[in-house]
Coordinates of C-alpha atoms in Angstrom, one line a residue:
M1 CA -41.9 7.2 -2.6
A2 CA -41.7 3.5 -3.4
E3 CA -41.1 1.1 -0.5
W4 CA -38.5 -0.5 -2.6
L5 CA -36.9 0.8 -5.8
P6 CA -38.0 -1.7 -8.5
T7 CA -35.7 -4.4 -9.7
T8 CA -37.9 -6.1 -12.3
K9 CA -40.5 -5.1 -15.0
K10 CA -43.3 -6.4 -12.8
E11 CA -42.2 -4.2 -9.9
C12 CA -42.2 -1.2 -12.2
E13 CA -45.8 -2.1 -13.4
R14 CA -47.0 -2.3 -9.8
L15 CA -45.8 1.2 -9.3
G16 CA -47.6 2.3 -12.5
W17 CA -44.4 3.1 -14.3
D18 CA -44.3 2.5 -18.0
E19 CA -41.0 4.3 -18.4
L20 CA -37.8 4.7 -16.3
D21 CA -35.7 7.8 -16.1
I22 CA -32.5 6.1 -14.7
I23 CA -31.5 2.5 -14.3
L24 CA -28.7 1.7 -11.9
F25 CA -26.5 -1.5 -12.4
S26 CA -24.6 -2.6 -9.3
G27 CA -22.1 -5.4 -8.5
D28 CA -23.7 -5.7 -5.0
A29 CA -26.9 -7.2 -3.9
Y30 CA -29.6 -4.5 -3.4
V31 CA -29.8 -3.6 0.3
D32 CA -32.0 -0.5 0.9
H33 CA -29.7 0.8 3.7
P34 CA -27.7 4.1 3.8
S35 CA -24.4 2.1 4.1
F36 CA -24.9 0.8 0.5
G37 CA -24.1 3.4 -2.1
T38 CA -26.5 2.2 -4.8
A39 CA -29.4 2.5 -2.4
V40 CA -28.3 6.0 -1.4
I41 CA -28.0 7.2 -5.0
G42 CA -31.3 5.6 -6.0
R43 CA -33.1 7.3 -3.1
V44 CA -31.5 10.7 -3.7
L45 CA -32.6 10.6 -7.3
E46 CA -36.1 9.3 -6.3
A47 CA -36.4 12.3 -4.0
Q48 CA -35.8 14.6 -7.0
G49 CA -38.8 13.0 -8.7
Y50 CA -37.0 10.6 -11.0
R51 CA -38.2 7.1 -11.7
V52 CA -35.3 4.9 -10.7
A53 CA -34.8 1.2 -10.9
I54 CA -31.9 -1.0 -9.7
V55 CA -30.5 -4.1 -11.4
P56 CA -28.3 -5.8 -8.8
Q57 CA -25.7 -8.2 -9.9
P58 CA -26.8 -8.7 -13.5
N59 CA -25.8 -11.9 -15.2
W60 CA -23.0 -11.0 -17.7
Q61 CA -22.4 -14.5 -18.9
D62 CA -25.6 -15.3 -20.9
D63 CA -27.4 -13.4 -23.6
L64 CA -27.4 -10.2 -21.5
R65 CA -31.1 -10.4 -20.8
D66 CA -30.6 -8.7 -17.4
F67 CA -29.2 -5.7 -19.2
R68 CA -32.2 -5.6 -21.5
K69 CA -35.1 -6.5 -19.2
L70 CA -36.0 -2.9 -18.1
G71 CA -35.4 -1.4 -21.5
R72 CA -34.0 1.9 -22.4
P73 CA -34.0 4.7 -19.7
R74 CA -35.1 8.2 -20.6
L75 CA -31.8 9.8 -19.2
F76 CA -29.0 7.4 -18.5
F77 CA -27.6 4.1 -17.1
G78 CA -25.6 4.3 -13.8
V79 CA -23.0 1.7 -13.3
T80 CA -21.1 0.8 -10.2
A81 CA -19.0 -2.2 -9.2
G82 CA -20.4 -1.9 -5.7
C83 CA -19.1 -0.8 -2.3
M84 CA -15.6 -2.2 -3.0
D85 CA -13.3 -2.4 -6.0
S86 CA -14.3 -5.7 -7.6
M87 CA -10.7 -7.0 -7.6
V88 CA -10.1 -6.1 -4.0
N89 CA -13.5 -7.7 -3.2
R90 CA -12.5 -10.9 -5.0
Y91 CA -8.8 -11.5 -4.2
T92 CA -6.4 -11.5 -1.2
A93 CA -3.0 -9.9 -1.2
A94 CA -1.7 -13.4 -2.3
R95 CA -4.0 -13.2 -5.3
R96 CA -6.1 -16.0 -3.9
L97 CA -9.9 -16.1 -4.0
R98 CA -11.3 -14.6 -0.8
S99 CA -13.4 -17.0 1.4
E100 CA -16.6 -15.1 0.5
D101 CA -18.0 -12.1 -1.3
A102 CA -19.5 -10.1 1.5
Y103 CA -21.9 -8.2 -0.7
T104 CA -23.4 -11.2 -2.4
P105 CA -26.2 -13.5 -1.1
D106 CA -24.8 -16.4 0.9
G107 CA -21.3 -14.9 0.2
R108 CA -20.9 -16.8 -3.1
H109 CA -18.4 -15.7 -5.7
T110 CA -20.5 -15.9 -8.8
G111 CA -22.4 -12.6 -8.3
R112 CA -20.1 -10.2 -10.1
P113 CA -17.3 -10.3 -12.7
E114 CA -13.8 -9.0 -12.4
Y115 CA -13.6 -5.3 -13.3
A116 CA -17.4 -5.2 -13.0
S117 CA -17.6 -1.5 -14.0
V118 CA -15.9 -2.3 -17.3
V119 CA -17.9 -5.4 -18.0
Y120 CA -21.3 -3.8 -17.2
T121 CA -20.6 -0.7 -19.3
K122 CA -19.5 -2.7 -22.3
A123 CA -22.6 -4.8 -22.2
L124 CA -24.8 -1.7 -22.0
K125 CA -23.0 0.0 -24.8
K126 CA -23.4 -3.0 -27.0
L127 CA -27.1 -3.1 -26.4
F128 CA -27.9 0.7 -26.2
P129 CA -24.9 2.5 -27.8
D130 CA -26.7 5.9 -27.8
V131 CA -27.7 5.9 -24.1
P132 CA -25.2 7.7 -21.8
V133 CA -23.5 5.5 -19.2
V134 CA -22.3 7.1 -16.0
L135 CA -19.7 5.4 -13.8
G136 CA -19.6 5.8 -10.0
G137 CA -18.5 4.1 -6.8
I138 CA -15.1 3.2 -5.4
E139 CA -13.9 1.2 -8.4
A140 CA -14.5 4.1 -10.8
S141 CA -13.3 6.7 -8.3
M142 CA -10.0 5.1 -7.6
R143 CA -9.4 4.1 -11.3
R144 CA -10.3 7.5 -12.8
L145 CA -6.8 8.2 -14.2
T146 CA -3.8 6.1 -15.0
H147 CA -3.4 3.6 -12.1
Y148 CA -1.5 0.5 -11.1
D149 CA -3.4 -2.7 -11.1
Y150 CA -1.9 -5.3 -8.8
W151 CA -3.8 -8.2 -10.3
Q152 CA -2.5 -7.6 -13.8
D153 CA 0.8 -6.2 -12.4
K154 CA 0.7 -3.2 -14.8
L155 CA -0.4 0.3 -15.4
L156 CA -3.9 0.7 -16.8
P157 CA -5.4 3.8 -18.3
S158 CA -8.5 5.6 -16.9
I159 CA -11.5 3.3 -16.5
L160 CA -13.3 5.7 -18.8
E161 CA -11.1 4.5 -21.6
M162 CA -11.2 0.9 -20.5
S163 CA -15.0 0.8 -20.4
G164 CA -16.2 3.3 -23.0
A165 CA -18.4 5.1 -20.4
D166 CA -19.6 8.6 -21.2
Y167 CA -19.1 10.2 -17.7
L168 CA -17.5 9.3 -14.4
I169 CA -18.5 10.7 -11.0
Y170 CA -15.7 10.4 -8.5
G171 CA -16.1 10.6 -4.7
M172 CA -19.4 10.8 -2.9
G173 CA -22.0 11.2 -5.7
E174 CA -25.2 12.7 -4.3
K175 CA -24.6 16.3 -5.5
P176 CA -23.0 15.5 -8.9
I177 CA -25.6 12.8 -9.9
V178 CA -28.5 15.2 -9.3
E179 CA -26.9 17.9 -11.3
L180 CA -26.0 15.5 -14.1
A181 CA -29.5 14.1 -14.3
A182 CA -30.9 17.6 -14.7
A183 CA -28.4 18.6 -17.3
I184 CA -29.0 15.4 -19.4
G185 CA -32.8 15.9 -19.0
E186 CA -32.6 19.4 -20.2
G187 CA -30.2 18.7 -23.1
R188 CA -27.4 20.8 -21.6
S189 CA -24.5 18.6 -22.8
Q190 CA -22.0 21.4 -22.7
D191 CA -22.8 22.2 -19.1
I192 CA -21.9 18.7 -18.1
L193 CA -18.3 19.2 -19.3
L194 CA -17.9 22.0 -16.8
Q195 CA -19.8 20.4 -13.9
P196 CA -17.8 19.8 -10.7
Q197 CA -16.8 16.2 -9.8
I198 CA -17.3 14.9 -13.3
G199 CA -14.8 13.1 -15.5
Y200 CA -14.9 12.3 -19.2
T201 CA -12.7 11.7 -22.2
T202 CA -12.5 14.2 -25.1
D203 CA -10.7 15.2 -28.3
N204 CA -10.6 18.8 -27.2
V205 CA -10.4 20.1 -23.6
P206 CA -13.3 22.6 -23.1
G207 CA -12.0 26.1 -23.2
G208 CA -8.5 24.8 -24.0
I209 CA -5.9 24.0 -21.4
Q210 CA -5.7 26.8 -18.9
E211 CA -2.8 28.0 -16.8
T212 CA -4.7 26.9 -13.7
D213 CA -5.2 23.3 -15.0
K214 CA -3.0 20.6 -13.6
V215 CA -1.7 18.8 -16.7
L216 CA -0.4 15.3 -15.9
A217 CA 2.2 13.3 -17.7
S218 CA 0.4 11.3 -20.4
H219 CA -0.6 7.7 -19.9
E220 CA 2.1 6.7 -22.5
Q221 CA 4.8 8.6 -20.6
C222 CA 3.8 6.9 -17.4
L223 CA 4.2 3.5 -19.1
Q224 CA 7.7 4.4 -20.1
D225 CA 8.8 6.2 -16.9
K226 CA 7.9 5.3 -13.4
R227 CA 9.0 8.7 -12.1
A228 CA 6.3 10.3 -14.3
Q229 CA 3.7 8.1 -12.6
A230 CA 5.0 9.0 -9.2
Q231 CA 4.9 12.7 -9.9
N232 CA 1.4 12.4 -11.3
F233 CA 0.2 10.8 -8.1
R234 CA 1.3 13.6 -5.9
V235 CA -0.6 16.1 -8.0
I236 CA -3.8 13.9 -7.9
E237 CA -3.6 13.4 -4.2
E238 CA -3.0 17.1 -3.4
E239 CA -5.9 18.2 -5.6
S240 CA -8.1 15.5 -4.1
N241 CA -7.5 16.9 -0.6
R242 CA -8.0 20.6 -1.4
I243 CA -11.3 22.4 -0.7
V244 CA -10.8 24.6 -3.8
A245 CA -9.1 22.4 -6.3
Q246 CA -8.1 22.7 -10.0
R247 CA -9.1 20.8 -13.1
I248 CA -6.9 17.8 -13.9
V249 CA -6.1 16.9 -17.5
Q250 CA -4.2 13.8 -18.7
P251 CA -3.3 13.1 -22.3
L252 CA -4.2 9.6 -23.4
G253 CA -3.2 8.8 -27.0
K254 CA -4.6 11.6 -29.2
R255 CA -7.4 12.3 -26.6
F256 CA -7.6 13.7 -23.1
V257 CA -9.0 12.5 -19.8
V258 CA -10.5 15.5 -17.9
M259 CA -11.4 15.5 -14.2
N260 CA -13.2 18.6 -13.1
P261 CA -12.5 19.8 -9.5
P262 CA -14.9 18.4 -6.8
Y263 CA -17.9 20.1 -5.2
R264 CA -17.2 21.8 -1.8
P265 CA -17.9 19.4 1.1
M266 CA -21.6 18.9 1.9
T267 CA -23.2 20.8 4.7
T268 CA -24.6 19.1 7.8
Q269 CA -28.1 19.9 6.5
E270 CA -27.3 18.3 3.1
L271 CA -25.9 15.2 4.7
D272 CA -28.9 14.9 7.0
A273 CA -31.2 15.1 4.0
V274 CA -29.5 12.1 2.5
Y275 CA -29.7 10.0 5.6
D276 CA -33.3 11.0 6.4
L277 CA -34.6 9.4 3.2
P278 CA -37.1 6.5 3.7
Y279 CA -34.7 3.6 3.6
T280 CA -36.3 0.3 4.6
R281 CA -32.9 -0.7 6.1
Q282 CA -33.4 -4.2 4.7
P283 CA -32.2 -6.4 1.8
H284 CA -34.7 -6.5 -1.1
P285 CA -37.4 -9.2 -0.6
R286 CA -35.9 -11.1 -3.5
Y287 CA -33.2 -12.4 -1.1
K288 CA -35.6 -13.8 1.4
G289 CA -33.8 -16.4 3.6
K290 CA -30.3 -15.6 2.2
R291 CA -27.5 -14.1 4.2
I292 CA -25.7 -11.1 2.9
P293 CA -22.5 -10.9 5.1
A294 CA -21.9 -7.2 4.7
Y295 CA -25.4 -6.4 5.8
E296 CA -25.2 -8.7 8.8
M297 CA -22.3 -6.5 10.0
I298 CA -24.0 -3.1 9.6
R299 CA -27.7 -3.7 10.0
H300 CA -27.9 -2.2 13.5
S301 CA -25.2 0.5 13.0
V302 CA -25.5 4.2 12.2
T303 CA -23.1 6.4 10.2
I304 CA -22.5 9.7 12.0
H305 CA -20.0 11.5 9.7
R306 CA -18.1 11.4 6.4
G307 CA -14.5 12.1 5.5
C308 CA -11.2 11.3 7.2
F309 CA -8.2 13.6 7.8
G310 CA -6.0 10.6 8.8
G311 CA -4.6 10.3 5.3
C312 CA -3.1 6.8 5.9
S313 CA -0.9 5.9 2.9
F314 CA -2.6 2.6 2.2
C315 CA -6.2 3.8 2.6
T316 CA -8.6 5.0 -0.1
I317 CA -11.1 6.7 2.2
S318 CA -9.9 10.3 2.0
A319 CA -9.3 10.0 -1.8
H320 CA -13.0 9.0 -2.1
Q321 CA -14.8 10.7 0.7
G322 CA -12.4 13.6 1.1
K323 CA -10.3 14.9 4.0
Q324 CA -12.9 17.4 5.4
I325 CA -15.2 16.0 8.0
V326 CA -18.9 16.4 7.4
S327 CA -21.0 15.5 10.4
R328 CA -24.7 14.8 10.7
S329 CA -26.7 16.6 13.3
K330 CA -27.4 15.0 16.6
G331 CA -31.2 15.0 15.8
S332 CA -30.7 13.2 12.5
I333 CA -28.5 10.5 14.1
L334 CA -30.9 9.9 17.0
K335 CA -33.8 9.7 14.6
E336 CA -32.0 6.9 12.8
V337 CA -31.1 5.2 16.1
R338 CA -34.9 5.2 16.9
A339 CA -35.5 3.7 13.5
V340 CA -33.0 0.9 14.3
T341 CA -34.9 0.1 17.5
L342 CA -38.1 -0.6 15.5
M343 CA -36.4 -3.3 13.3
D344 CA -37.9 -6.7 14.0
D345 CA -34.6 -8.3 14.7
F346 CA -33.3 -5.6 17.0
H347 CA -32.7 -6.7 20.6
G348 CA -31.2 -3.6 22.1
H349 CA -27.6 -3.5 20.8
V350 CA -26.6 -0.7 18.4
T351 CA -23.4 -2.1 17.0
D352 CA -21.7 1.2 15.8
L353 CA -22.0 4.9 15.8
G354 CA -19.2 5.6 13.4
G355 CA -17.8 6.3 10.0
P356 CA -14.4 6.2 8.3
S357 CA -13.0 6.8 11.8
A358 CA -14.9 6.4 15.1
N359 CA -13.7 9.7 16.7
M360 CA -13.6 12.4 14.1
Y361 CA -17.2 13.5 14.5
G362 CA -17.5 17.3 14.6
L363 CA -13.8 17.9 14.2
G364 CA -12.2 20.2 11.7
G365 CA -10.1 23.3 11.2
R366 CA -10.6 26.2 13.6
D367 CA -9.7 28.8 11.0
K368 CA -11.4 27.6 7.8
S369 CA -9.4 30.1 5.7
L370 CA -6.3 28.1 6.5
C371 CA -8.0 24.9 5.4
E372 CA -8.9 26.5 2.1
K373 CA -5.2 26.9 1.3
C374 CA -4.1 23.4 2.6
R375 CA -2.8 20.7 0.3
R376 CA -1.7 18.2 3.0
A377 CA -3.3 14.7 2.7
T378 CA -3.4 14.3 6.5
C379 CA -4.0 16.6 9.5
L380 CA -2.4 14.1 11.9
H381 CA 1.0 13.2 10.4
P382 CA 3.9 13.9 11.0
K383 CA 2.2 15.8 13.8
V384 CA -1.3 17.1 14.5
C385 CA -2.1 20.3 12.7
P386 CA -2.2 23.2 15.2
N387 CA -5.3 24.5 13.4
L388 CA -7.2 21.3 14.1
N389 CA -10.0 21.5 16.7
T390 CA -10.0 18.1 18.5
D391 CA -12.8 18.7 20.9
L392 CA -14.6 15.4 21.4
S393 CA -17.3 16.7 23.8
A394 CA -20.1 16.6 21.1
L395 CA -19.2 12.9 20.4
T396 CA -19.2 12.0 24.1
D397 CA -22.6 13.7 24.4
L398 CA -23.9 11.8 21.3
Y399 CA -22.9 8.4 22.7
Q400 CA -24.7 9.2 26.0
A401 CA -27.8 10.5 24.2
A402 CA -28.0 7.4 21.9
S403 CA -27.6 5.1 24.9
H404 CA -30.7 6.7 26.5
V405 CA -33.0 6.2 23.4
Q406 CA -35.9 4.0 24.4
G407 CA -35.2 0.4 23.4
V408 CA -31.4 0.7 23.4
K409 CA -29.6 -1.4 26.0
K410 CA -26.1 -1.0 24.7
V411 CA -24.2 1.1 22.1
T412 CA -20.8 -0.2 21.1
I413 CA -18.3 1.4 18.7
G414 CA -17.1 -0.8 15.8
S415 CA -15.3 1.8 13.8
G416 CA -11.6 2.3 14.3
I417 CA -10.3 4.6 17.0
R418 CA -7.6 7.2 16.2
Y419 CA -5.7 7.1 19.5
D420 CA -3.3 9.8 18.2
I421 CA -6.2 12.3 18.6
L422 CA -6.7 11.1 22.2
Q423 CA -3.0 11.5 23.0
Y424 CA -2.7 15.0 21.5
R425 CA -2.3 17.8 23.9
D426 CA -4.7 20.4 22.4
P427 CA -3.8 24.0 23.4
D428 CA -7.5 24.6 23.9
Q429 CA -8.1 23.4 27.5
K430 CA -11.7 22.4 26.9
A431 CA -10.7 20.3 23.9
D432 CA -7.7 18.8 25.8
R433 CA -9.9 17.8 28.7
S434 CA -12.4 16.2 26.3
H435 CA -9.9 13.5 25.2
L436 CA -9.8 11.7 28.6
A437 CA -13.5 12.2 29.1
Y438 CA -14.2 10.6 25.7
A439 CA -11.7 7.7 26.4
R440 CA -13.4 6.9 29.7
E441 CA -16.9 7.0 28.2
L442 CA -15.8 4.8 25.3
I443 CA -13.9 2.2 27.3
V444 CA -16.4 1.9 30.2
N445 CA -19.6 2.0 28.2
H446 CA -19.1 1.3 24.5
V447 CA -16.7 -1.6 24.1
S448 CA -18.1 -5.1 23.6
G449 CA -15.3 -6.9 25.4
R450 CA -12.7 -6.1 22.7
L451 CA -11.6 -2.8 21.3
K452 CA -9.9 -2.9 17.9
V453 CA -7.2 -0.3 17.0
A454 CA -4.7 -0.1 14.2
P455 CA -1.1 0.8 15.1
E456 CA -0.2 -1.1 11.9
H457 CA 3.5 -1.4 12.8
T458 CA 6.0 -0.7 15.5
Q459 CA 9.0 0.8 13.6
S460 CA 9.1 4.5 13.0
S461 CA 10.6 4.3 9.5
V462 CA 7.7 2.1 8.3
L463 CA 5.1 4.2 10.2
D464 CA 6.3 7.4 8.6
L465 CA 5.7 5.9 5.2
M466 CA 2.3 4.7 6.3
R467 CA 1.5 8.2 7.7
K468 CA 0.8 6.6 11.1
P469 CA 1.7 7.9 14.6
G470 CA 4.7 6.5 16.4
F471 CA 4.2 3.3 18.3
E472 CA 4.8 5.0 21.6
Q473 CA 1.4 6.6 21.2
F474 CA -0.2 3.2 21.0
E475 CA 1.7 2.2 24.1
Q476 CA 0.4 5.3 25.9
F477 CA -3.2 4.5 24.8
K478 CA -2.8 0.9 26.0
K479 CA -1.8 2.3 29.5
T480 CA -4.9 4.5 29.5
F481 CA -7.1 1.5 28.4
D482 CA -5.7 -0.8 31.1
K483 CA -6.0 1.9 33.8
V484 CA -9.6 2.8 33.0
N485 CA -10.5 -0.9 32.8
A486 CA -9.0 -1.5 36.2
E487 CA -10.8 1.4 37.8
A488 CA -14.1 0.2 36.3
G489 CA -13.5 -3.4 37.3
L490 CA -13.6 -4.5 33.6
R491 CA -11.5 -7.2 31.9
Q492 CA -11.6 -6.0 28.3
Q493 CA -9.0 -6.6 25.6
L494 CA -7.2 -4.3 23.2
I495 CA -6.9 -5.9 19.8
P496 CA -4.3 -4.3 17.5
Y497 CA -4.2 -4.5 13.7
F498 CA -0.8 -4.9 11.9
I499 CA 0.4 -5.0 8.3
S500 CA 3.4 -6.8 6.9
S501 CA 5.2 -6.3 3.6
H502 CA 4.3 -2.6 3.4
P503 CA 6.7 -0.6 1.2
G504 CA 9.7 0.4 3.3
C505 CA 9.3 -2.6 5.6
T506 CA 12.2 -5.1 5.9
P507 CA 12.3 -8.5 7.5
Q508 CA 14.3 -6.9 10.3
D509 CA 11.5 -4.4 10.9
M510 CA 9.1 -7.4 11.3
A511 CA 11.5 -9.1 13.7
L512 CA 11.5 -6.1 15.9
L513 CA 7.7 -5.9 15.6
A514 CA 7.6 -9.4 16.9
V515 CA 9.9 -8.7 19.8
I516 CA 8.0 -5.6 20.8
T517 CA 4.5 -7.1 20.6
K518 CA 5.7 -10.2 22.6
K519 CA 6.9 -7.9 25.3
L520 CA 3.4 -6.3 25.4
N521 CA 1.9 -9.9 25.7
F522 CA 0.1 -9.8 22.4
H523 CA -0.5 -13.0 20.4
L524 CA -1.5 -11.2 17.2
E525 CA -4.8 -12.1 15.4
Q526 CA -5.7 -9.1 13.2
V527 CA -2.9 -9.2 10.7
Q528 CA -2.6 -8.9 6.9
D529 CA -0.1 -8.5 4.1
F530 CA -0.2 -5.2 2.4
T531 CA -2.6 -5.3 -0.6
P532 CA -1.8 -2.7 -3.3
T533 CA -5.2 -1.0 -4.2
P534 CA -5.6 1.6 -6.9
M535 CA -4.7 5.2 -6.3
T536 CA -3.1 5.1 -2.8
L537 CA 0.3 6.4 -1.9
S538 CA 1.4 3.0 -0.7
T539 CA 0.4 1.4 -4.0
E540 CA 2.3 4.1 -6.0
I541 CA 5.4 3.4 -3.9
F542 CA 4.9 -0.4 -4.4
Y543 CA 4.7 0.0 -8.2
T544 CA 7.3 2.7 -8.8
G545 CA 9.8 2.0 -5.9
I546 CA 9.8 5.8 -5.4
N547 CA 8.2 8.0 -2.7
P548 CA 6.3 10.6 -4.8
Y549 CA 6.8 13.3 -2.1
T550 CA 10.6 12.9 -2.0
M551 CA 11.3 11.2 -5.3
Q552 CA 13.7 9.0 -3.4
P553 CA 13.9 5.2 -3.8
V554 CA 12.1 2.9 -1.2
Y555 CA 12.7 -0.8 -0.6
V556 CA 9.6 -2.8 -1.6
P557 CA 9.1 -6.5 -0.7
R558 CA 7.5 -8.0 -3.8
T559 CA 8.1 -11.7 -4.1
D560 CA 6.2 -14.5 -2.3
R561 CA 9.3 -15.4 -0.5
D562 CA 9.8 -11.8 0.6
K563 CA 6.3 -11.6 1.9
Q564 CA 6.4 -15.0 3.7
A565 CA 9.7 -14.0 5.4
Q566 CA 7.9 -11.0 6.9
R567 CA 4.5 -12.5 7.6
M568 CA 5.8 -15.4 9.7
F569 CA 7.1 -13.0 12.4
F570 CA 3.5 -12.3 13.3
F571 CA 3.3 -15.9 14.5
W572 CA 6.5 -16.3 16.5
Y573 CA 4.5 -18.2 19.1
D574 CA 3.6 -20.9 16.6
Q575 CA 6.0 -23.9 16.9
S576 CA 5.6 -24.8 13.2
V577 CA 7.5 -21.6 12.1
R578 CA 10.0 -21.3 14.9
H579 CA 12.8 -22.9 12.9
Q580 CA 12.1 -20.7 9.9
I581 CA 12.2 -17.6 12.1
I582 CA 15.5 -18.6 13.7
A583 CA 17.1 -19.3 10.3
E584 CA 15.8 -15.9 9.0
L585 CA 17.2 -14.1 12.0
R586 CA 20.6 -15.7 11.5
R587 CA 20.5 -14.9 7.8
M588 CA 19.9 -11.2 8.5
G589 CA 22.6 -11.1 11.2
R590 CA 20.2 -10.6 14.1
A591 CA 20.8 -13.8 16.1
D592 CA 20.7 -11.5 19.1
L593 CA 16.9 -11.4 18.8
I594 CA 16.5 -15.2 19.0
Q595 CA 16.7 -15.3 22.8
R596 CA 14.4 -12.3 23.1
L597 CA 11.7 -14.1 21.0
F598 CA 12.2 -17.6 22.3

């Protein structure tokens, strides 16, 4: 295998390659690390014997020479906007340019276009109209059907229609990309139309529309009727969270967008095989001397599982990675920890053993047959599923084993903790005892002074819409955190994350949040306004003003004034906003809260 997948003609020639099978175009810099999707897909295809090259952050503003420089691949072009949706990557909730692009050298903003998947695909189709283009990554995945785009403030059709791509792989792409490459190589074009986890547009649905198909309201209906869009979302989310799902079909003009059901979740052995590939764990040498912010954050971290059964309304993780947890083996994880210790810049600190959530490793349904029938987006809300095994013993053991790897001085946990799992009283006594044992191990040995958790709000009406646990569970966890710290003689901080302007949240809710967090002696740091991102429940409520699961109206703060009236309550301790807060409290008829805040 190549030390680096080639990015130029000269690098291909050094490998003795005069033809490429697949060329991947990415909106991110090329970092050969398993946290970067393009590197993973490239290495997976390379392991199957394909000659793969990567063109990172091609220039789309000149004569398109970056799109031509490696020529025509034998099989297809792969296109991804990168590890984030390009619009989320570029803009804040206030539609202002972010301070930096974390996936671009030196954090500069000139590395990728807006709607990168669309721009790259159109360039390739202009130059090589007969070569298939396959979309993948989070931007393609979350925009695969009719979706609301916050930055244009309107509904957009499937990104397949917007870009002109031939195929789309949604979710985690290792299995579908290998099958797709084989089918294209063998000329089995009809098989592709039946392949799991593939989307495409067509004049005629293969086999005709079946009784089992989930037929959505058309794109045109959704443009005319927000209720149709809300109803569509519920179908999409439920099918995305099923182990055995159905095909989704959406009419679009005179054509159809088809999304085949996903593959079953990967096995531990399959996931190990992906992470055991020979990544260099470094940015490509072309970036010598340049800082890539996202890499700086994860260079000494290790991913231990995929999937998330939290189902938070504003989060895209379960829609992309799935609800089912797939965990790596202890041996595979420790092998990667040992690889981290051999890095030239490693000084003994492993910065994370985590994933979408820090403490879902090894968890899942006790009776898998019940999971096969389940459509719920979350196993934790409104209460923990009684079928969920929450035994954290294997995770505690993993932390201890990683801490004893030669060369490791400290393992800290950077991924978010789900404290509702820790507060849950599991009927299985062993699982129940494991919660406190895990909490002690985490707090005493794996916190770097500050532990970040995400209650997101304090008011139950808002938390219910967010699919988050009641705030009393955070308060209980804080007591545990403080108690364990005191017993261990530690002075660590708990840092909570909160969101303002979420659908269903009113200025009064924010005023009560301020009162409660003041009482807990928090001066909030980790706060943000809600950002509507494609294909989340919160975004659908933001756009439609309707909860897709009840079809009832929901209050939505939309204007800049609405958002500012909420956000300022985070900073009640700032003298510069005190008069505004007092005026807002009087306006809403809650002058009784003035004395409690000030």
